Coordinates of C-alpha atoms in Angstrom, one line a residue:
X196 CA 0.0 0.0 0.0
X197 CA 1.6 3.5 -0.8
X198 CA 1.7 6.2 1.8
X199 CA -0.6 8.3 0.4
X200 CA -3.4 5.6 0.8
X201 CA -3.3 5.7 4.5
X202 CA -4.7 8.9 4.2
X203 CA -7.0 8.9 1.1
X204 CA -10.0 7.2 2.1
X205 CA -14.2 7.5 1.7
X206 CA -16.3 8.2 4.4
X207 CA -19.7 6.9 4.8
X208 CA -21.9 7.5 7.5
X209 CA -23.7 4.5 9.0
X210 CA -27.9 4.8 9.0
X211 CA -27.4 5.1 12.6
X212 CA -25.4 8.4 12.7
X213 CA -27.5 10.2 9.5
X214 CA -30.7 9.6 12.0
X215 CA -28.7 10.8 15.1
X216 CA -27.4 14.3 12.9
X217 CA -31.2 14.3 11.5
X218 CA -32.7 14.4 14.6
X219 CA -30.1 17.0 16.0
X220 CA -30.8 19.6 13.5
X221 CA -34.5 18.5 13.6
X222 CA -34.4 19.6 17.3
X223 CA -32.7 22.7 16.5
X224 CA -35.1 23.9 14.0
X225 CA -37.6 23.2 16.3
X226 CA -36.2 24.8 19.3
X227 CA -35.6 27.9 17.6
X228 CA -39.5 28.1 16.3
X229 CA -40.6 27.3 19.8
X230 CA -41.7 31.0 20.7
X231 CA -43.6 31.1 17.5
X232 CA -47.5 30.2 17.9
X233 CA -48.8 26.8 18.3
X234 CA -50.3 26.8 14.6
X235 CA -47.3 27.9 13.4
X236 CA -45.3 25.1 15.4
X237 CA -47.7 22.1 13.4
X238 CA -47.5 23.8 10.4
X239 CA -43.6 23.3 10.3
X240 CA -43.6 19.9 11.4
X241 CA -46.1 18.8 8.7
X242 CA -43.8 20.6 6.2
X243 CA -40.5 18.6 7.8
X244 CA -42.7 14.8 7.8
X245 CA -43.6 16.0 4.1
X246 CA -40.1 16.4 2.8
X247 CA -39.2 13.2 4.6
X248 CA -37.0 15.2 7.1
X249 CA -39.4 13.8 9.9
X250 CA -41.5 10.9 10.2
X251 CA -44.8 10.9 11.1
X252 CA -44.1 9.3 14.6
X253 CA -41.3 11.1 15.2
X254 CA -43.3 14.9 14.6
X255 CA -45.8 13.4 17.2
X256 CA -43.1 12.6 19.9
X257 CA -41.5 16.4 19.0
X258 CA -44.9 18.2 19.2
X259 CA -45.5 16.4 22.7
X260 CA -42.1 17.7 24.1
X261 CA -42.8 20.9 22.5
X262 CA -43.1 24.6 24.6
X263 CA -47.0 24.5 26.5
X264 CA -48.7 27.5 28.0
X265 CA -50.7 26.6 30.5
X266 CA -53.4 28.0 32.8
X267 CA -52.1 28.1 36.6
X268 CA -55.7 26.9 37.7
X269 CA -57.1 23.3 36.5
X270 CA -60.8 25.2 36.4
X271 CA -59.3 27.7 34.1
X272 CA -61.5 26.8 30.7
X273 CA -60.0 29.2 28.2
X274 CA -57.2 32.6 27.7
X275 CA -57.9 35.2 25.4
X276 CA -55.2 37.4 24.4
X277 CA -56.1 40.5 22.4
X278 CA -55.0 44.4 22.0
X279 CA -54.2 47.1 19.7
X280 CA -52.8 49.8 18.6
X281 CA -52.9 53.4 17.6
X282 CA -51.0 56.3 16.0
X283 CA -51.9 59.8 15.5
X284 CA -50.9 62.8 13.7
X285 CA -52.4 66.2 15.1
X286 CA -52.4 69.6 13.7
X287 CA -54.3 72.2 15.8
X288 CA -54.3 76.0 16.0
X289 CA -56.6 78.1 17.9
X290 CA -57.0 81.8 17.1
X291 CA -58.5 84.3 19.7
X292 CA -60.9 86.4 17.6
X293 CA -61.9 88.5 20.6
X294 CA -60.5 89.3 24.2
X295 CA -57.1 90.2 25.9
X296 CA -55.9 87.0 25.5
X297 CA -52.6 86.1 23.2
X298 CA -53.3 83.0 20.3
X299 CA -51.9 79.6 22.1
X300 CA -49.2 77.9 20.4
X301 CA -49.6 75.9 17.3
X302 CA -49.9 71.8 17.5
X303 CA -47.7 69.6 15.9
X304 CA -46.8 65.9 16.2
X305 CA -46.9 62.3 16.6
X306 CA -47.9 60.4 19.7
X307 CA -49.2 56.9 20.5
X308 CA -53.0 57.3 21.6
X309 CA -53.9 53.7 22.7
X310 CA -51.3 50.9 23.0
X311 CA -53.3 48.2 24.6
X312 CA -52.5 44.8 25.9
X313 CA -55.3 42.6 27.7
X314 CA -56.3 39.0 28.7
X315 CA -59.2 37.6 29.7
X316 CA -59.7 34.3 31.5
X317 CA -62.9 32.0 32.0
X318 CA -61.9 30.2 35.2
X319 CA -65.4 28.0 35.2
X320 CA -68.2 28.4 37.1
X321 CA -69.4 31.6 35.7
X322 CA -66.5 33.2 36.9
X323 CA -64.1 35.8 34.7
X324 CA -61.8 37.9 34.9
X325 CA -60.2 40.7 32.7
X326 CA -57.1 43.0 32.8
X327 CA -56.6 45.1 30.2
X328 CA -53.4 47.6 30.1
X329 CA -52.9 50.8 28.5
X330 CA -49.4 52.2 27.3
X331 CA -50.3 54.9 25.1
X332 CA -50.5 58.6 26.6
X333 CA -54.3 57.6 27.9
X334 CA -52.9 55.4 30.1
X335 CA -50.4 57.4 32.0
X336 CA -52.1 59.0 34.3
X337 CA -53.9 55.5 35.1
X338 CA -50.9 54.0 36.0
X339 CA -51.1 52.1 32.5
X340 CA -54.6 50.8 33.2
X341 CA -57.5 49.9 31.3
X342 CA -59.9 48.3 32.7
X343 CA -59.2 45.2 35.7
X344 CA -62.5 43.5 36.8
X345 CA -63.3 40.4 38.2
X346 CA -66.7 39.0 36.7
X347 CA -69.6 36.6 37.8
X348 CA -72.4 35.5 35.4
X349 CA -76.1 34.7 36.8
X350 CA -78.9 33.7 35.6
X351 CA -81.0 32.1 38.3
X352 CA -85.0 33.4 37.8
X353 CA -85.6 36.7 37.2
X354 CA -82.2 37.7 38.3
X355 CA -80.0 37.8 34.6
X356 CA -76.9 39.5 34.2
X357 CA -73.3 40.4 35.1
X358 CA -71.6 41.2 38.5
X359 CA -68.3 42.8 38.3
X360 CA -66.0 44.4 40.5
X361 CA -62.9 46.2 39.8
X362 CA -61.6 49.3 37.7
X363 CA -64.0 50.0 34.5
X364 CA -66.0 53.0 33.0
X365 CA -69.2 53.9 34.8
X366 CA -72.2 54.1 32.3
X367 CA -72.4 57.9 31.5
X368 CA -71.9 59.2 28.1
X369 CA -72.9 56.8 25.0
X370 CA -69.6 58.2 23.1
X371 CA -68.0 58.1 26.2
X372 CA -68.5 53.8 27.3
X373 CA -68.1 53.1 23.1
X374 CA -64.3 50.6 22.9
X375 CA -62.1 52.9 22.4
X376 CA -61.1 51.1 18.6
X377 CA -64.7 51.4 17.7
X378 CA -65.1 55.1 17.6
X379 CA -66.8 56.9 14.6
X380 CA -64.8 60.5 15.0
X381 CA -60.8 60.0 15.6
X382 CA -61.5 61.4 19.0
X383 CA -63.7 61.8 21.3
X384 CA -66.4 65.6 21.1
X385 CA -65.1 67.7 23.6
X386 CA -69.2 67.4 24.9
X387 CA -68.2 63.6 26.0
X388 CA -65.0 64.9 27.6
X389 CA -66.8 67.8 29.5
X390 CA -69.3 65.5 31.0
X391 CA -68.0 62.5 31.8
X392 CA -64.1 63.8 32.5
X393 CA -62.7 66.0 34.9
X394 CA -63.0 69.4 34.4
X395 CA -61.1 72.0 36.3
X396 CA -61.6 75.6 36.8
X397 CA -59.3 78.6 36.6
X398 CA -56.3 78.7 39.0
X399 CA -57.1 74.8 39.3
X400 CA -59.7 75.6 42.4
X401 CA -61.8 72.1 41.8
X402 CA -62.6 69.2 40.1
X403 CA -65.8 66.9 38.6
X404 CA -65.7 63.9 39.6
X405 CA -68.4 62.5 37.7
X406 CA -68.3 59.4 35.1
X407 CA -65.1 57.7 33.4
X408 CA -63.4 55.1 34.7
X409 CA -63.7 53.9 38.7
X410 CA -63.6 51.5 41.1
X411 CA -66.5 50.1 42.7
X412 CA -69.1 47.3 42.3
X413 CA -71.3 47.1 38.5
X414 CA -73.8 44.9 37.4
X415 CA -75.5 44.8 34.3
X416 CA -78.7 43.2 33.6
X417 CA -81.2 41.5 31.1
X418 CA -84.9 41.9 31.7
X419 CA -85.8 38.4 30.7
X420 CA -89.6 39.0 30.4
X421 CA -88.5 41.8 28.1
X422 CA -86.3 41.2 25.0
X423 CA -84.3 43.4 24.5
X424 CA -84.7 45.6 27.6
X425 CA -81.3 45.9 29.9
X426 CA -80.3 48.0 32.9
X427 CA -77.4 48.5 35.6
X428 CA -76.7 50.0 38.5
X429 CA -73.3 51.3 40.2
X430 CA -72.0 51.7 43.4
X431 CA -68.2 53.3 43.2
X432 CA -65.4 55.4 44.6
X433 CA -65.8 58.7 44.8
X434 CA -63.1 59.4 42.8
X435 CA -62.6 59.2 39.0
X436 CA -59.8 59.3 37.2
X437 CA -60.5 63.1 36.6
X438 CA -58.3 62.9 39.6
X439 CA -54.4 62.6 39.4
X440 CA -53.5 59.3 41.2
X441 CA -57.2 58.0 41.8
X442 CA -56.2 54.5 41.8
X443 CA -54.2 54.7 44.5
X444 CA -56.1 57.8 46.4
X445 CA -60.0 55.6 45.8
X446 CA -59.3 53.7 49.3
X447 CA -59.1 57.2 50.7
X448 CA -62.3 58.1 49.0
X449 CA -64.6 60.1 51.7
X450 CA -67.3 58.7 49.9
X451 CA -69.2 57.0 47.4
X452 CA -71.3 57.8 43.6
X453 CA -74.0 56.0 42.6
X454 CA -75.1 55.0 38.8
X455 CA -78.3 53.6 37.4
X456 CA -79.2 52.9 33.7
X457 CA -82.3 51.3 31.6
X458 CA -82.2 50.6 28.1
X459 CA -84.2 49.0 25.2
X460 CA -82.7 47.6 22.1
X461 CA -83.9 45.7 19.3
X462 CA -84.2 45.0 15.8
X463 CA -87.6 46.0 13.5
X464 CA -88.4 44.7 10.2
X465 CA -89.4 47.1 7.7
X466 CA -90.2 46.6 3.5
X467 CA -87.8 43.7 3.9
X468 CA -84.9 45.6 5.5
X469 CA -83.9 45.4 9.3
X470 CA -83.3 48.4 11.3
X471 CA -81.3 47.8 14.7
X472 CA -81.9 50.6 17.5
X473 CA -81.1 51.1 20.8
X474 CA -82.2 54.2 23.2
X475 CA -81.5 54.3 26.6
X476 CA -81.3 56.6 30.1
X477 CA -78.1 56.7 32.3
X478 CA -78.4 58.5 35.9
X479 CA -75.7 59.2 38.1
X480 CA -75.3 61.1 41.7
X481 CA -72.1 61.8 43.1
X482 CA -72.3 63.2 46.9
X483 CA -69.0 65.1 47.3
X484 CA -68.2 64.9 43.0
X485 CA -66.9 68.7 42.9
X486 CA -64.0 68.6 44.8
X487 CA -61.0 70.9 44.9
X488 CA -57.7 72.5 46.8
X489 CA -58.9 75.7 48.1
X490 CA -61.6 74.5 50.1
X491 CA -62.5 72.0 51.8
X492 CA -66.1 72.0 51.4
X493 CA -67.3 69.6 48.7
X494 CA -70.4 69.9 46.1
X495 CA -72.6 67.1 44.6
X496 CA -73.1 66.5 41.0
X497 CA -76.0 64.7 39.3
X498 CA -76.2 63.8 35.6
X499 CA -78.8 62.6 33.1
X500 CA -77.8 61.4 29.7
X501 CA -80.4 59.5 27.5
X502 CA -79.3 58.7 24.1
X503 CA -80.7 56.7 20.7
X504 CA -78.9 54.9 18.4
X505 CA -80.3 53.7 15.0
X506 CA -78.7 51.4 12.7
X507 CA -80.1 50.9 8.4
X508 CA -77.6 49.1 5.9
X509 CA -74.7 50.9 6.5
X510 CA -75.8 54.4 7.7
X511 CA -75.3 54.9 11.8
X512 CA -76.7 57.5 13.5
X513 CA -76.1 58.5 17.7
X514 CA -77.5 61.2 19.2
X515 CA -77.1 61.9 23.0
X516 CA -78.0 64.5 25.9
X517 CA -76.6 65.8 28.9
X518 CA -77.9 67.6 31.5
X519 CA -75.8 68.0 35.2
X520 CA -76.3 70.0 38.0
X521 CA -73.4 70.9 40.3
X522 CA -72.7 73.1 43.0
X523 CA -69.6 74.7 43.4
X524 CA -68.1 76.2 46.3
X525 CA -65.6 77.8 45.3
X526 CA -63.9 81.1 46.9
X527 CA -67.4 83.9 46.9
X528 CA -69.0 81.1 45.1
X529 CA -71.0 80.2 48.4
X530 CA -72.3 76.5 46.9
X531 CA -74.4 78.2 43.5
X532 CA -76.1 75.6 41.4
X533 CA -74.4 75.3 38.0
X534 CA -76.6 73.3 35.7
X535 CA -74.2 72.7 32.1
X536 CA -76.1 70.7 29.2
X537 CA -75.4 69.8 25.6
X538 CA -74.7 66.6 23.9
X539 CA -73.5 65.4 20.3
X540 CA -75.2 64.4 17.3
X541 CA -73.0 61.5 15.0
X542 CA -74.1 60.5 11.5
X543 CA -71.8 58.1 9.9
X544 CA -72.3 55.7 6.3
X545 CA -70.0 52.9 5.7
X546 CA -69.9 51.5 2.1
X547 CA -68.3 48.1 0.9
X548 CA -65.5 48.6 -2.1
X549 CA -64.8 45.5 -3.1
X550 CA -60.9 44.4 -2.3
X551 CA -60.2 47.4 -1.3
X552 CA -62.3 46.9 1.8
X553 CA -64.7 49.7 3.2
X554 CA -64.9 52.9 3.4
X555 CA -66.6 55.6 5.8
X556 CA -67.6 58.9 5.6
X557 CA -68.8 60.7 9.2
X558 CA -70.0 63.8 10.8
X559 CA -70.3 65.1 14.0
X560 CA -71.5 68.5 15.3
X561 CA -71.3 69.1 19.2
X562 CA -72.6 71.8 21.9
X563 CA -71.9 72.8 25.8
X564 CA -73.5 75.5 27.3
X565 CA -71.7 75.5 30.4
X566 CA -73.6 77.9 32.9
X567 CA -70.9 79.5 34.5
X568 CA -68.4 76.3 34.7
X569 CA -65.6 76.8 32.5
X570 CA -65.2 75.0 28.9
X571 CA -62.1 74.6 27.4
X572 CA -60.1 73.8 23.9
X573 CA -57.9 71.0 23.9
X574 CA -55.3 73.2 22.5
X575 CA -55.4 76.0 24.8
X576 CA -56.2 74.8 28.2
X577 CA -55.4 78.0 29.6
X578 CA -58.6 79.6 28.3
X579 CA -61.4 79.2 30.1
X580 CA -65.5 79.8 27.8
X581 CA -68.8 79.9 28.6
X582 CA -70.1 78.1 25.4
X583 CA -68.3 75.8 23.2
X584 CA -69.5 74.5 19.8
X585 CA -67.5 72.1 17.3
X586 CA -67.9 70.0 14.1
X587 CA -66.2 67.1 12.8
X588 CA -65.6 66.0 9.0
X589 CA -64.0 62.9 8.6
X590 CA -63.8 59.4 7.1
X591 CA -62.7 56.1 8.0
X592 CA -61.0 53.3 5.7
X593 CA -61.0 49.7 6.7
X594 CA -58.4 47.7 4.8
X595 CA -59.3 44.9 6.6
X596 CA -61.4 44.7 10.0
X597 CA -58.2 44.6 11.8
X598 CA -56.9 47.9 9.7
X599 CA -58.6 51.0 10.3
X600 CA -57.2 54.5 9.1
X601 CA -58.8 57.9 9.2
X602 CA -58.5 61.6 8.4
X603 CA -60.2 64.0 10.3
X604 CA -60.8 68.0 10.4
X605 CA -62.8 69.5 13.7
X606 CA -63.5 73.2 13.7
X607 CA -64.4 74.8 17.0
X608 CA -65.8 78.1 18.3
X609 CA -65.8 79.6 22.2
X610 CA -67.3 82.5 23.1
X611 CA -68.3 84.1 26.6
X612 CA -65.1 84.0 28.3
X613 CA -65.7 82.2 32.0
X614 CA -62.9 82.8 34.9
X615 CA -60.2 85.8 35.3
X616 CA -58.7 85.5 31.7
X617 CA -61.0 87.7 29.9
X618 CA -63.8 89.6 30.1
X619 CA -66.9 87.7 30.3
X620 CA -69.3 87.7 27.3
X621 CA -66.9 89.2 25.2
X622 CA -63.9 86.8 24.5
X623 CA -64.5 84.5 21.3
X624 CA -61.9 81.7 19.7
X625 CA -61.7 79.9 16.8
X626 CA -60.0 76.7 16.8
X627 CA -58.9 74.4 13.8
X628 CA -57.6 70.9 14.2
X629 CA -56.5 68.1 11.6
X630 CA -55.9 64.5 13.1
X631 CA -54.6 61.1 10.8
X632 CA -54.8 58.1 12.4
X633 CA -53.6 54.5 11.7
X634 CA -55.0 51.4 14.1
X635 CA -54.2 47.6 14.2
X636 CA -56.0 45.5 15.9
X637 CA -55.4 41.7 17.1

């Protein structure tokens, strides 16, 4: 044999080893797809036993060793994980048209309005529970929460409904309670934020507690004898999250609000076509809901909203009312009734366009008369009206019903200056506001 033949020679790899080395990069792969989904985990393994890679027993044993989430309870029947997403772009300038008072700055930029994350659990026996986060700059001054209740279901008689207790929105303001993904107009009318959000007077002397999200006890009922007839009632902190901190100041609360609703919905045939509606009544009483720093005395606020809805092919319509009455006692104030009102009008059509998905177009006009308790422009929060009137122009396009993106204009007018920054009846602004928006939703 020559020398060179000790060293020139053919490897071949016994059946044994190519299954061993098979298996090893088998593992691999599927170790390094093991944070992907479950679906997406079969999927791959059918694709490896069809190009002979894997055999059918051997994908089995692999998907039995695989990654699991499980629940921490056995009685846990199902997770959901869902959330969304969005961006805006806003453009605002207000103009002072009357008064002593300079024009506020102009608005320009991009933020993140709702970044949501949430889970929701059926742990059996008509038990539930929810906790949904916020990240976007709506959640900050919640501490980056949603909504966090803990849910019974009963149906025993004539008693049919939902018990929950935990952090959630009271039911005051139709706009106000819609999922915040499922509103008509980018944002919410500045009537839904005046009446159901905190709303502080010049100098910062108090603050409406009244509506928005709480913590207390909810339920909301079915009136089984009655299709399509629903009600609740509320029992919650006195604080809302009008309030900086609420969440952890509600234990302090000095006292508590009360909320009652009652509601009728249902769909009517008519000429062939259906025609969805739902009207309804919410109530609310808040004891000590105007509260402030330069006094200690504390004012009650009560509220009526009732609203209609009416839904034909793809045309929506909402229309809603306010009325509150709250005293105030601030400085020479001596506890005065002030009794604000308005409410919002919505008018939206949505209209199928083949592949391209949907499309629509919606309108919104929206009025405060404020009675003496300040109004003010989301732009200018320095300014301080009497009366505030705005409408919307905008439309919608769903790419898909996970893809929603909008463009819309506002125009806003304030007149009769409330507070020490102008004189009162006289002042008058203009304001002018542009928003894009893009959402995702999974």
């Amino acid at each position: 044999m020559e020398k060179n033949q000790l060293y020139n020679f053919e490897y071949k790899p016994t059946k044994h080893i190519i299954n061993i080395m098979k298996k090893a990069l088998i593992g691999l792969l599927v170790a390094g797809a093991a944070i992907a989904a479950n679906a997406q985990d079969k999927a791959l393994l059918e694709t490896l036993v069809k190009k002979g890679m894997l055999t059918q027993q051997e994908a089995a044993q692999i998907a039995k060793e695989s990654v699991t989430v499980s629940p921490s309870t056995a009685s846990t029947k199902s997770i959901k994980i869902f959330g969304g997403a969005q961006g805006w772009y806003t453009w605002a300038q207000d103009t002072v048209k009357a008064g002593n008072n300079p024009n506020p700055s102009q608005t320009s930029g991009f933020t993140l309005r709702y970044v949501k994350l949430g889970i929701e659990a059926d742990v059996g026996g008509g038990w539930s529970a929810e906790v949904v986060t916020d990240f976007g700059t709506e959640g900050a001054s919640r501490n980056y929460l949603d909504k966090v209740v803990a849910s019974k279901r009963i149906d025993v008689d004539y008693i049919n409904g939902t018990l929950q207790l935990g952090l959630r929105k009271a039911n005051m303001g139709y706009e106000q309670t819609m999922n915040d993904f499922g509103q008509l107009a980018i944002e919410r009318s500045i009537a839904t934020n005046f009446f159901t959000r905190g709303v502080i007077t010049d100098n910062g002397e108090w603050t409406k507690n009244f509506g928005s999200r709480t913590v207390g006890v909810f339920w909301d009922g079915e009136i089984s004898q009655v299709e399509g007839m629903y009600y609740s009632v509320a029992v919650t902190s006195g604080l809302s999250e009008a309030t900086n901190d609420f969440l952890s100041s509600a234990q302090n609360s000095s006292s508590l609000s009360f909320y009652a609703a009652m509601g009728y919905k249902n769909v009517a045939e008519m000429n062939g076509e259906t025609i969805a509606y739902d009207f309804g009544l919410n109530f609310g009483y808040a004891p000590q809901g105007m509260t402030g720093d330069l006094t200690t005395q504390k004012g009650s606020v009560w509220g009526i909203n009732p609203y209609a809805t009416v839904s034909w092919r793809g045309l929506t319509t909402i229309a809603e009312f306010f009325l509150q009455q709250a005293e105030d006692y601030t400085p020479g104030a001596n506890g005065v009734g002030r009794t604000p009102m308005g409410g919002n009008l919505t008018v939206a059509y949505k209209m199928d366009i083949g592949e391209w998905g949907a499309i629509e177009p919606v309108a919104r006009a929206s009025y405060i008369s404020a009675n003496g308790m300040p109004v003010r422009s989301e732009f200018a929060p320095d300014l301080y009206y009497n009366q505030a009137l705005t409408g919307y122009l905008g439309v919608n396009w769903y790419a898909t019903s996970s893809v929603k993106t909008s463009l819309g204009y506002e125009f806003g007018y304030f007149d009769q200056t409330a507070g020490s920054t102008g004189e009162s009846g006289v002042a008058r602004m203009y304001s002018n506001s542009v928003r894009a928006q893009v959402q995702v939703l999974f």
